[in-house]
Amino acid sequence: MVAKNKLARRSFLIGGGAAATIFGLPVPFLRNLAPGLVPIALAQDTLLATKQELTLLGERPINMEVPVHLLDDDITPSTRLFVRNNGQVPDVSQASDENWMLSIDGEVDQPLALSIADLKNNFENVTLQLQIECAGNGRRFYSPGAPGNQWTLGGIGCAAWTGVRLSDVLAQAGLRNSAAYTAHYGADPYLTGDPDRDAISRGVPIAKAMEEHNIIAWAVNGEDIPVLNGYPLRLVVPGWPGSCSQKWLTRIWVRDQVHDGEKMSGTSYRLPAYPVAPGTEVPTEDLAIIESLPIKSLITAPETGVQVAPGETFNVRGHAWAGDQDVAAMHVSIDFGKTWLEAEIAPPANRYAWQRWSANIRLPNVGYFEVWARATDSQNVSQPPVTPGWNPSGYNNNMQHRIAVFAV
Ligand SMILES: Nc1nc2c(c(=O)[nH]1)N[C@H]1C(S)=C(S)[C@@H](COP(=O)(O)O)O[C@H]1N2
Ligand SMILES: [Mo]
């Protein structure tokens, strides 16, 4: 893949935003441009340049992951939020608090049509640190491999999202007894532009939808959401596959049955209902929708390949998260999993925020070492040392992260 070089070259050409020019004039941020003035290729380049440090996994649709050592912050900076698109990026250049509308309809007593201004004014505003992870994060390490974006470790982030509770908005609409499942819709066109198809439309059972940590968000880290992450409005449904967190949100349809929108059926976001041998063709009816994601952790510092002095103490740290569970314990090993040391783990900023872990380590002598990290959740379930159950689309890989350390 030449994609990464291409991004570097383009970033150079458009000079990281400020120095970008079009028709010899400086280009302000994309959405300040008059509609129709932005040639598609330049629009794409301008979007990619907002995420300079990320690794491009694909350009059509745009998908980008974060090098793991850039995920060390407790709150992931907006420029380092990974990007997972299924379709095109919608033109949101004209969006405003007044003209962007969200409709709530279906199995409700009172269908609602709310502008962002209505959301801001009529419901309690909340800010929560919430992790979003793509269910395909780690796909790259399955063998045989699965088609799709080859995520390694960087399809995860935890930022401070501001908005209103999904549960408050659904309560205002008045859920009927028949309400069973949500169906989320966004403004992004299908990849080919086919107007009859949705890029993605997923949903969650009503019980999950009514959990108080789901946010309809208009801001992240105190600013507008980046265009690639769903400006001007998105859903954040933490702990479940990132695909439940609809970007460019326009509609929530409350349904009386499990939603059957784009990427709800077939092999999408589903796992075999029983363990299968690697490479097995699993009948669709034996695949079940992924709900809470499994316990997982990352080593975000030091960077893999680091050199340390033998006998000297150094700090290893990262984050751990656990879907709908809490992180109960964190361990590290410097001897390929033979023995484990307990790491310190900080409480989460709020439920569904990832948790900081940290350990001080000393390598006894010169040589090649690996640091392995293993989190355990509140149900006493730990991360496996190797890929967990193989599945046709390569989801839910929560194997232990390890880094190389040279004692010299
Ligand atoms: N409208 C829309 N929402 C979407 C998607 C999309 O393609 N279109 N991708 C989903 C998937 S698969 C993931 S993992 C998350 C990723 O959010 P991010 O791109 O802000 O990191 O957005 C979800 N919401
Ligand atoms: Mo995803």
Tab-separated table of C-alpha atoms and ligand atoms in Angstrom:
chain	number	residue	atom	x	y	z
A	1	MET	CA	0.000	0.000	0.000
A	2	VAL	CA	1.331	3.405	-0.980
A	3	ALA	CA	-1.437	5.168	0.863
A	4	LYS	CA	0.661	6.449	3.738
A	5	ASN	CA	3.274	8.035	1.472
A	6	LYS	CA	0.522	9.568	-0.545
A	7	LEU	CA	-0.880	11.193	2.564
A	8	ALA	CA	2.529	12.579	3.513
A	9	ARG	CA	2.997	14.014	0.035
A	10	ARG	CA	-0.435	15.568	0.017
A	11	SER	CA	0.001	17.006	3.474
A	12	PHE	CA	3.128	18.665	2.127
A	13	LEU	CA	1.295	20.000	-0.892
A	14	ILE	CA	-1.465	21.584	1.084
A	15	GLY	CA	0.850	22.635	3.862
A	16	GLY	CA	-1.117	21.362	6.853
A	17	GLY	CA	-4.128	23.595	6.387
A	18	ALA	CA	-3.000	27.150	6.995
A	19	ALA	CA	-0.901	27.446	3.843
A	20	ALA	CA	-3.396	25.644	1.603
A	21	THR	CA	-4.414	27.587	-1.461
A	22	ILE	CA	-7.102	27.339	-4.077
A	23	PHE	CA	-7.064	29.592	-7.141
A	24	GLY	CA	-4.036	31.255	-5.537
A	25	LEU	CA	-6.009	32.252	-2.428
A	26	PRO	CA	-5.561	30.797	1.046
A	27	VAL	CA	-8.179	28.148	1.869
A	28	PRO	CA	-9.838	28.615	5.224
A	29	PHE	CA	-11.302	25.626	7.018
A	30	LEU	CA	-13.382	23.564	4.648
A	31	ARG	CA	-16.776	24.511	5.925
A	32	ASN	CA	-16.170	28.235	5.477
A	33	LEU	CA	-16.002	27.724	1.731
A	34	ALA	CA	-19.009	28.473	-0.440
A	35	PRO	CA	-20.661	25.208	-1.508
A	36	GLY	CA	-19.664	24.089	-4.968
A	37	LEU	CA	-16.299	25.822	-4.723
A	38	VAL	CA	-14.484	22.809	-3.311
A	39	PRO	CA	-13.140	20.397	-5.917
A	40	ILE	CA	-13.751	16.878	-4.560
A	41	ALA	CA	-10.056	15.935	-4.508
A	42	LEU	CA	-9.112	19.027	-2.563
A	43	ALA	CA	-11.970	18.505	-0.129
A	44	GLN	CA	-10.674	14.977	0.506
A	45	ASP	CA	-7.105	16.215	0.967
A	46	THR	CA	-8.243	18.963	3.314
A	47	LEU	CA	-10.133	16.416	5.395
A	48	LEU	CA	-7.171	14.029	5.532
A	49	ALA	CA	-4.915	16.896	6.608
A	50	THR	CA	-7.015	17.387	9.765
A	51	LYS	CA	-5.650	14.032	10.964
A	52	GLN	CA	-1.976	14.291	9.987
A	53	GLU	CA	-0.593	11.934	12.636
A	54	LEU	CA	-2.919	9.059	11.825
A	55	THR	CA	-2.203	6.057	9.615
A	56	LEU	CA	-4.358	5.845	6.511
A	57	LEU	CA	-5.985	2.411	6.158
A	58	GLY	CA	-8.095	3.376	3.171
A	59	GLU	CA	-9.165	6.465	1.257
A	60	ARG	CA	-12.465	5.295	-0.251
A	61	PRO	CA	-14.042	5.327	2.258
A	62	ILE	CA	-11.655	7.243	4.527
A	63	ASN	CA	-10.384	5.083	7.388
A	64	MET	CA	-7.530	6.043	9.694
A	65	GLU	CA	-6.066	4.527	12.849
A	66	VAL	CA	-3.883	6.008	15.565
A	67	PRO	CA	-0.296	4.880	16.212
A	68	VAL	CA	-0.623	3.418	19.708
A	69	HIS	CA	2.020	5.643	21.355
A	70	LEU	CA	-0.085	8.662	20.317
A	71	LEU	CA	-2.953	7.411	22.497
A	72	ASP	CA	-1.172	8.170	25.779
A	73	ASP	CA	-3.373	11.132	26.804
A	74	ASP	CA	-6.153	10.463	29.308
A	75	ILE	CA	-8.439	12.429	26.982
A	76	THR	CA	-7.722	11.702	23.330
A	77	PRO	CA	-7.196	14.990	21.427
A	78	SER	CA	-9.710	15.487	18.606
A	79	THR	CA	-6.951	15.420	15.982
A	80	ARG	CA	-6.140	11.893	17.186
A	81	LEU	CA	-9.648	10.430	17.135
A	82	PHE	CA	-9.567	7.487	14.718
A	83	VAL	CA	-11.798	7.631	11.635
A	84	ARG	CA	-14.049	4.811	10.497
A	85	ASN	CA	-16.264	5.664	7.538
A	86	ASN	CA	-18.469	3.260	5.617
A	87	GLY	CA	-19.626	5.754	3.005
A	88	GLN	CA	-18.785	9.216	1.746
A	89	VAL	CA	-18.227	12.197	4.008
A	90	PRO	CA	-21.408	14.317	3.787
A	91	ASP	CA	-21.223	18.001	2.864
A	92	VAL	CA	-21.791	19.655	6.237
A	93	SER	CA	-20.427	23.036	5.178
A	94	GLN	CA	-23.798	24.733	5.673
A	95	ALA	CA	-24.746	23.015	8.946
A	96	SER	CA	-25.790	25.224	11.857
A	97	ASP	CA	-27.426	24.815	15.275
A	98	GLU	CA	-30.660	26.046	13.708
A	99	ASN	CA	-30.794	24.129	10.437
A	100	TRP	CA	-29.462	20.671	11.447
A	101	MET	CA	-32.477	18.583	12.387
A	102	LEU	CA	-32.773	15.333	14.317
A	103	SER	CA	-36.052	13.455	14.120
A	104	ILE	CA	-37.269	10.874	16.627
A	105	ASP	CA	-40.110	8.735	15.333
A	106	GLY	CA	-41.578	5.239	15.260
A	107	GLU	CA	-42.818	3.598	18.461
A	108	VAL	CA	-43.181	6.875	20.378
A	109	ASP	CA	-46.222	8.831	21.571
A	110	GLN	CA	-44.863	12.148	20.345
A	111	PRO	CA	-42.535	12.202	17.327
A	112	LEU	CA	-39.951	14.987	17.681
A	113	ALA	CA	-38.080	17.193	15.224
A	114	LEU	CA	-35.264	18.892	17.129
A	115	SER	CA	-32.598	21.317	15.972
A	116	ILE	CA	-29.233	21.323	17.723
A	117	ALA	CA	-30.372	24.583	19.352
A	118	ASP	CA	-33.455	22.731	20.685
A	119	LEU	CA	-31.250	19.977	22.085
A	120	LYS	CA	-28.977	22.544	23.760
A	121	ASN	CA	-31.872	24.547	25.228
A	122	ASN	CA	-34.469	21.947	26.149
A	123	PHE	CA	-32.450	19.146	27.752
A	124	GLU	CA	-29.788	18.912	30.439
A	125	ASN	CA	-26.328	19.318	28.876
A	126	VAL	CA	-23.743	16.788	30.027
A	127	THR	CA	-20.052	16.131	29.367
A	128	LEU	CA	-18.681	12.607	29.770
A	129	GLN	CA	-15.397	10.917	28.873
A	130	LEU	CA	-16.485	8.005	26.709
A	131	GLN	CA	-14.515	5.434	24.794
A	132	ILE	CA	-15.448	4.465	21.246
A	133	GLU	CA	-13.791	1.408	19.715
A	134	CYS	CA	-14.367	-0.133	16.309
A	135	ALA	CA	-15.374	-3.798	16.662
A	136	GLY	CA	-12.880	-4.515	13.850
A	137	ASN	CA	-9.959	-3.127	15.900
A	138	GLY	CA	-7.271	-5.873	15.881
A	139	ARG	CA	-8.644	-7.569	12.749
A	140	ARG	CA	-5.147	-7.526	11.249
A	141	PHE	CA	-3.931	-10.205	13.693
A	142	TYR	CA	-6.441	-12.936	12.834
A	143	SER	CA	-5.322	-15.845	10.705
A	144	PRO	CA	-6.725	-16.588	8.207
A	145	GLY	CA	-7.342	-12.889	7.756
A	146	ALA	CA	-10.661	-11.198	7.158
A	147	PRO	CA	-11.458	-8.654	4.460
A	148	GLY	CA	-12.048	-5.064	5.511
A	149	ASN	CA	-9.883	-2.408	7.086
A	150	GLN	CA	-6.783	-3.977	8.573
A	151	TRP	CA	-6.959	-2.311	11.992
A	152	THR	CA	-4.032	-3.101	14.249
A	153	LEU	CA	-4.484	-1.433	17.656
A	154	GLY	CA	-5.481	2.153	16.968
A	155	GLY	CA	-9.251	1.941	16.334
A	156	ILE	CA	-9.976	3.281	19.817
A	157	GLY	CA	-10.178	6.643	21.540
A	158	CYS	CA	-11.626	8.201	24.682
A	159	ALA	CA	-12.623	11.857	24.494
A	160	ALA	CA	-14.867	14.262	26.430
A	161	TRP	CA	-18.191	14.377	24.605
A	162	THR	CA	-20.769	17.109	25.294
A	163	GLY	CA	-24.421	16.800	24.447
A	164	VAL	CA	-27.684	15.529	25.886
A	165	ARG	CA	-28.616	12.079	27.125
A	166	LEU	CA	-30.241	9.869	24.510
A	167	SER	CA	-32.483	8.570	27.323
A	168	ASP	CA	-33.814	12.091	28.068
A	169	VAL	CA	-34.712	12.650	24.421
A	170	LEU	CA	-36.385	9.234	24.093
A	171	ALA	CA	-38.284	9.853	27.336
A	172	GLN	CA	-39.543	13.185	25.980
A	173	ALA	CA	-40.791	11.419	22.838
A	174	GLY	CA	-42.526	8.881	25.088
A	175	LEU	CA	-41.561	5.280	24.379
A	176	ARG	CA	-44.478	2.973	23.684
A	177	ASN	CA	-44.603	-0.526	25.161
A	178	SER	CA	-43.896	-1.792	21.657
A	179	ALA	CA	-40.489	0.003	21.543
A	180	ALA	CA	-37.844	-2.703	21.154
A	181	TYR	CA	-34.829	-1.348	19.288
A	182	THR	CA	-33.378	1.894	17.943
A	183	ALA	CA	-32.417	2.517	14.295
A	184	HIS	CA	-29.854	5.254	13.667
A	185	TYR	CA	-29.485	7.273	10.474
A	186	GLY	CA	-26.840	9.766	9.365
A	187	ALA	CA	-26.343	12.187	6.462
A	188	ASP	CA	-23.402	10.385	4.829
A	189	PRO	CA	-24.137	9.105	1.296
A	190	TYR	CA	-23.618	5.458	0.406
A	191	LEU	CA	-20.098	4.864	-0.944
A	192	THR	CA	-21.201	4.765	-4.596
A	193	GLY	CA	-23.592	7.669	-4.114
A	194	ASP	CA	-26.617	5.363	-4.597
A	195	PRO	CA	-29.440	7.474	-3.062
A	196	ASP	CA	-31.479	4.369	-2.222
A	197	ARG	CA	-28.915	2.920	0.160
A	198	ASP	CA	-27.562	3.995	3.549
A	199	ALA	CA	-23.830	4.036	4.290
A	200	ILE	CA	-24.615	2.359	7.618
A	201	SER	CA	-27.676	2.230	9.865
A	202	ARG	CA	-27.391	0.298	13.082
A	203	GLY	CA	-29.168	0.383	16.428
A	204	VAL	CA	-29.313	-1.053	19.936
A	205	PRO	CA	-31.962	-2.705	22.142
A	206	ILE	CA	-34.062	-0.179	24.088
A	207	ALA	CA	-32.508	-1.257	27.409
A	208	LYS	CA	-29.060	-0.248	26.137
A	209	ALA	CA	-30.438	2.906	24.483
A	210	MET	CA	-31.905	4.041	27.838
A	211	GLU	CA	-28.553	3.665	29.653
A	212	GLU	CA	-27.703	7.158	30.909
A	213	HIS	CA	-24.206	7.335	29.388
A	214	ASN	CA	-25.343	7.436	25.759
A	215	ILE	CA	-24.952	10.982	24.481
A	216	ILE	CA	-26.284	12.858	21.468
A	217	ALA	CA	-23.188	15.038	21.118
A	218	TRP	CA	-22.455	18.329	19.355
A	219	ALA	CA	-18.998	18.901	20.876
A	220	VAL	CA	-15.892	16.959	21.772
A	221	ASN	CA	-13.107	18.224	24.030
A	222	GLY	CA	-14.927	21.570	24.244
A	223	GLU	CA	-14.998	22.209	20.492
A	224	ASP	CA	-17.023	21.339	17.409
A	225	ILE	CA	-16.745	17.660	16.496
A	226	PRO	CA	-14.235	17.187	13.630
A	227	VAL	CA	-16.050	16.734	10.297
A	228	LEU	CA	-14.608	13.211	9.941
A	229	ASN	CA	-15.965	12.275	13.389
A	230	GLY	CA	-19.533	13.374	12.698
A	231	TYR	CA	-19.866	17.187	12.810
A	232	PRO	CA	-22.283	18.708	13.684
A	233	LEU	CA	-24.108	15.947	15.646
A	234	ARG	CA	-23.401	12.337	16.514
A	235	LEU	CA	-24.463	9.601	18.846
A	236	VAL	CA	-21.995	8.131	21.341
A	237	VAL	CA	-22.993	4.674	22.618
A	238	PRO	CA	-19.950	3.618	24.642
A	239	GLY	CA	-18.939	0.039	25.412
A	240	TRP	CA	-20.581	-1.456	22.307
A	241	PRO	CA	-19.196	-1.602	18.762
A	242	GLY	CA	-18.347	1.907	17.506
A	243	SER	CA	-20.813	1.277	14.680
A	244	CYS	CA	-23.657	1.927	17.169
A	245	SER	CA	-22.407	5.526	17.511
A	246	GLN	CA	-23.962	7.086	14.409
A	247	LYS	CA	-22.144	10.111	12.993
A	248	TRP	CA	-23.808	13.065	11.181
A	249	LEU	CA	-26.954	11.995	13.054
A	250	THR	CA	-30.296	12.926	11.479
A	251	ARG	CA	-32.834	10.370	12.659
A	252	ILE	CA	-33.546	7.857	15.391
A	253	TRP	CA	-36.358	5.525	14.450
A	254	VAL	CA	-37.724	3.547	17.393
A	255	ARG	CA	-38.694	0.116	16.137
A	256	ASP	CA	-40.848	-2.756	17.417
A	257	GLN	CA	-38.289	-5.341	16.285
A	258	VAL	CA	-34.534	-5.759	15.910
A	259	HIS	CA	-33.347	-3.191	13.365
A	260	ASP	CA	-32.456	-4.592	9.934
A	261	GLY	CA	-30.641	-1.560	8.439
A	262	GLU	CA	-27.369	-1.493	6.509
A	263	LYS	CA	-24.682	-3.517	8.362
A	264	MET	CA	-27.120	-5.027	10.867
A	265	SER	CA	-27.422	-8.331	9.019
A	266	GLY	CA	-25.304	-10.955	7.238
A	267	THR	CA	-21.784	-11.113	8.660
A	268	SER	CA	-21.709	-7.433	9.745
A	269	TYR	CA	-20.908	-6.890	13.421
A	270	ARG	CA	-21.823	-10.474	14.246
A	271	LEU	CA	-19.957	-13.369	15.860
A	272	PRO	CA	-20.568	-17.122	15.632
A	273	ALA	CA	-22.909	-18.238	18.411
A	274	TYR	CA	-20.462	-21.095	19.191
A	275	PRO	CA	-16.662	-21.361	18.797
A	276	VAL	CA	-15.536	-22.247	15.259
A	277	ALA	CA	-12.221	-23.447	13.815
A	278	PRO	CA	-10.216	-20.761	11.971
A	279	GLY	CA	-11.444	-20.415	8.383
A	280	THR	CA	-14.849	-22.035	8.961
A	281	GLU	CA	-17.741	-20.831	6.815
A	282	VAL	CA	-20.431	-20.021	9.353
A	283	PRO	CA	-24.107	-20.057	8.292
A	284	THR	CA	-25.578	-16.565	8.675
A	285	GLU	CA	-28.294	-17.823	11.008
A	286	ASP	CA	-25.577	-18.939	13.439
A	287	LEU	CA	-24.169	-15.413	13.744
A	288	ALA	CA	-25.259	-13.205	16.668
A	289	ILE	CA	-25.132	-9.400	16.953
A	290	ILE	CA	-22.146	-8.135	18.958
A	291	GLU	CA	-23.177	-6.268	22.097
A	292	SER	CA	-20.730	-5.248	24.873
A	293	LEU	CA	-17.095	-5.326	23.670
A	294	PRO	CA	-14.583	-7.425	25.644
A	295	ILE	CA	-11.989	-6.316	28.233
A	296	LYS	CA	-8.954	-4.745	26.580
A	297	SER	CA	-5.890	-2.615	27.283
A	298	LEU	CA	-3.035	-0.847	25.535
A	299	ILE	CA	0.533	0.043	26.433
A	300	THR	CA	0.782	3.669	25.299
A	301	ALA	CA	4.244	4.431	26.782
A	302	PRO	CA	7.026	3.739	26.188
A	303	GLU	CA	6.907	3.141	22.451
A	304	THR	CA	7.761	-0.376	21.302
A	305	GLY	CA	11.486	-0.823	20.577
A	306	VAL	CA	12.617	1.490	23.391
A	307	GLN	CA	16.068	1.065	24.962
A	308	VAL	CA	16.437	1.132	28.744
A	309	ALA	CA	19.344	0.546	31.119
A	310	PRO	CA	19.398	-2.812	32.919
A	311	GLY	CA	18.686	-2.437	36.624
A	312	GLU	CA	17.046	0.963	36.228
A	313	THR	CA	13.395	1.453	37.007
A	314	PHE	CA	11.188	2.815	34.230
A	315	ASN	CA	7.492	3.484	33.938
A	316	VAL	CA	5.139	1.551	31.676
A	317	ARG	CA	1.583	2.779	31.292
A	318	GLY	CA	-1.541	2.797	29.199
A	319	HIS	CA	-5.300	2.501	29.372
A	320	ALA	CA	-7.780	-0.319	29.979
A	321	TRP	CA	-11.511	-0.524	29.209
A	322	ALA	CA	-14.133	-3.216	29.500
A	323	GLY	CA	-17.291	-2.682	27.437
A	324	ASP	CA	-20.261	-2.614	29.828
A	325	GLN	CA	-18.070	-3.960	32.677
A	326	ASP	CA	-15.479	-2.197	34.824
A	327	VAL	CA	-11.756	-2.880	34.805
A	328	ALA	CA	-10.965	-4.752	38.021
A	329	ALA	CA	-7.220	-5.433	37.703
A	330	MET	CA	-4.215	-4.876	35.496
A	331	HIS	CA	-1.054	-7.001	35.271
A	332	VAL	CA	2.196	-6.805	33.333
A	333	SER	CA	4.784	-9.475	32.528
A	334	ILE	CA	8.425	-9.059	31.475
A	335	ASP	CA	9.066	-12.792	31.015
A	336	PHE	CA	6.673	-13.770	28.217
A	337	GLY	CA	3.787	-14.409	30.568
A	338	LYS	CA	5.530	-16.750	33.018
A	339	THR	CA	5.048	-14.359	35.940
A	340	TRP	CA	2.871	-11.298	36.324
A	341	LEU	CA	3.195	-8.112	38.389
A	342	GLU	CA	0.150	-6.168	39.507
A	343	ALA	CA	-0.061	-2.657	37.987
A	344	GLU	CA	-1.806	0.338	39.522
A	345	ILE	CA	-5.112	1.293	38.022
A	346	ALA	CA	-6.878	4.636	38.436
A	347	PRO	CA	-10.668	4.906	38.726
A	348	PRO	CA	-12.448	6.014	35.535
A	349	ALA	CA	-13.382	9.712	35.162
A	350	ASN	CA	-16.917	8.340	34.805
A	351	ARG	CA	-18.395	5.009	33.804
A	352	TYR	CA	-17.372	4.064	30.224
A	353	ALA	CA	-14.184	6.178	30.342
A	354	TRP	CA	-11.025	4.155	29.856
A	355	GLN	CA	-8.853	3.760	32.945
A	356	ARG	CA	-5.218	4.752	33.320
A	357	TRP	CA	-2.888	1.959	34.453
A	358	SER	CA	0.762	2.292	35.367
A	359	ALA	CA	3.620	0.076	36.575
A	360	ASN	CA	7.264	0.611	37.468
A	361	ILE	CA	9.463	-2.048	35.955
A	362	ARG	CA	13.132	-3.031	36.168
A	363	LEU	CA	14.835	-5.380	33.728
A	364	PRO	CA	17.386	-7.584	35.538
A	365	ASN	CA	20.085	-7.792	32.864
A	366	VAL	CA	20.924	-6.832	29.293
A	367	GLY	CA	18.911	-8.443	26.545
A	368	TYR	CA	15.642	-8.455	24.635
A	369	PHE	CA	12.494	-8.226	26.698
A	370	GLU	CA	8.828	-7.801	25.999
A	371	VAL	CA	6.317	-6.109	28.229
A	372	TRP	CA	2.948	-7.807	28.033
A	373	ALA	CA	-0.171	-6.160	29.470
A	374	ARG	CA	-3.277	-7.977	30.666
A	375	ALA	CA	-6.474	-6.407	31.977
A	376	THR	CA	-9.171	-8.244	33.943
A	377	ASP	CA	-12.791	-7.112	34.148
A	378	SER	CA	-15.282	-7.081	37.018
A	379	GLN	CA	-16.557	-10.546	35.958
A	380	ASN	CA	-12.991	-11.912	36.370
A	381	VAL	CA	-12.545	-12.249	32.603
A	382	SER	CA	-9.027	-11.461	31.308
A	383	GLN	CA	-7.454	-10.744	27.937
A	384	PRO	CA	-6.056	-13.842	26.194
A	385	PRO	CA	-2.353	-13.972	25.216
A	386	VAL	CA	-3.240	-14.925	21.626
A	387	THR	CA	-6.133	-14.066	19.317
A	388	PRO	CA	-9.467	-15.058	20.849
A	389	GLY	CA	-12.074	-17.104	18.999
A	390	TRP	CA	-11.600	-16.777	15.263
A	391	ASN	CA	-14.622	-15.310	13.471
A	392	PRO	CA	-15.351	-14.667	9.789
A	393	SER	CA	-15.094	-10.854	9.887
A	394	GLY	CA	-12.283	-10.494	12.405
A	395	TYR	CA	-14.130	-8.733	15.247
A	396	ASN	CA	-13.478	-8.428	18.996
A	397	ASN	CA	-9.761	-9.160	19.007
A	398	ASN	CA	-8.757	-8.316	22.572
A	399	MET	CA	-5.454	-10.192	22.754
A	400	GLN	CA	-2.834	-8.821	25.133
A	401	HIS	CA	-0.783	-5.926	23.792
A	402	ARG	CA	2.972	-6.335	24.011
A	403	ILE	CA	5.929	-4.063	23.307
A	404	ALA	CA	9.608	-4.817	22.693
A	405	VAL	CA	12.138	-3.388	25.167
A	406	PHE	CA	15.920	-3.627	24.775
A	407	ALA	CA	18.013	-3.485	27.941
A	408	VAL	CA	21.411	-2.172	26.802
B	1	LIG	N1	-23.023	8.019	9.775
B	1	LIG	C1	-22.061	7.137	10.078
B	1	LIG	N2	-21.856	6.833	11.366
B	1	LIG	C2	-20.880	5.962	11.715
B	1	LIG	C3	-20.081	5.330	10.730
B	1	LIG	C4	-20.316	5.667	9.373
B	1	LIG	O1	-19.659	5.176	8.446
B	1	LIG	N3	-21.312	6.582	9.090
B	1	LIG	N4	-19.141	4.402	11.121
B	1	LIG	C5	-19.379	3.759	12.419
B	1	LIG	C6	-18.272	2.925	12.870
B	1	LIG	S1	-18.146	1.383	12.152
B	1	LIG	C7	-17.446	3.318	13.894
B	1	LIG	S2	-16.277	2.285	14.526
B	1	LIG	C8	-17.556	4.673	14.483
B	1	LIG	C9	-16.226	5.379	14.397
B	1	LIG	O2	-16.312	6.694	14.853
B	1	LIG	P1	-15.180	7.717	14.449
B	1	LIG	O3	-14.989	7.671	12.956
B	1	LIG	O4	-15.605	9.047	14.960
B	1	LIG	O5	-13.905	7.268	15.147
B	1	LIG	O6	-18.524	5.472	13.818
B	1	LIG	C10	-19.712	4.777	13.483
B	1	LIG	N5	-20.698	5.709	13.028
B	2	MO	MO	-16.538	0.188	13.345
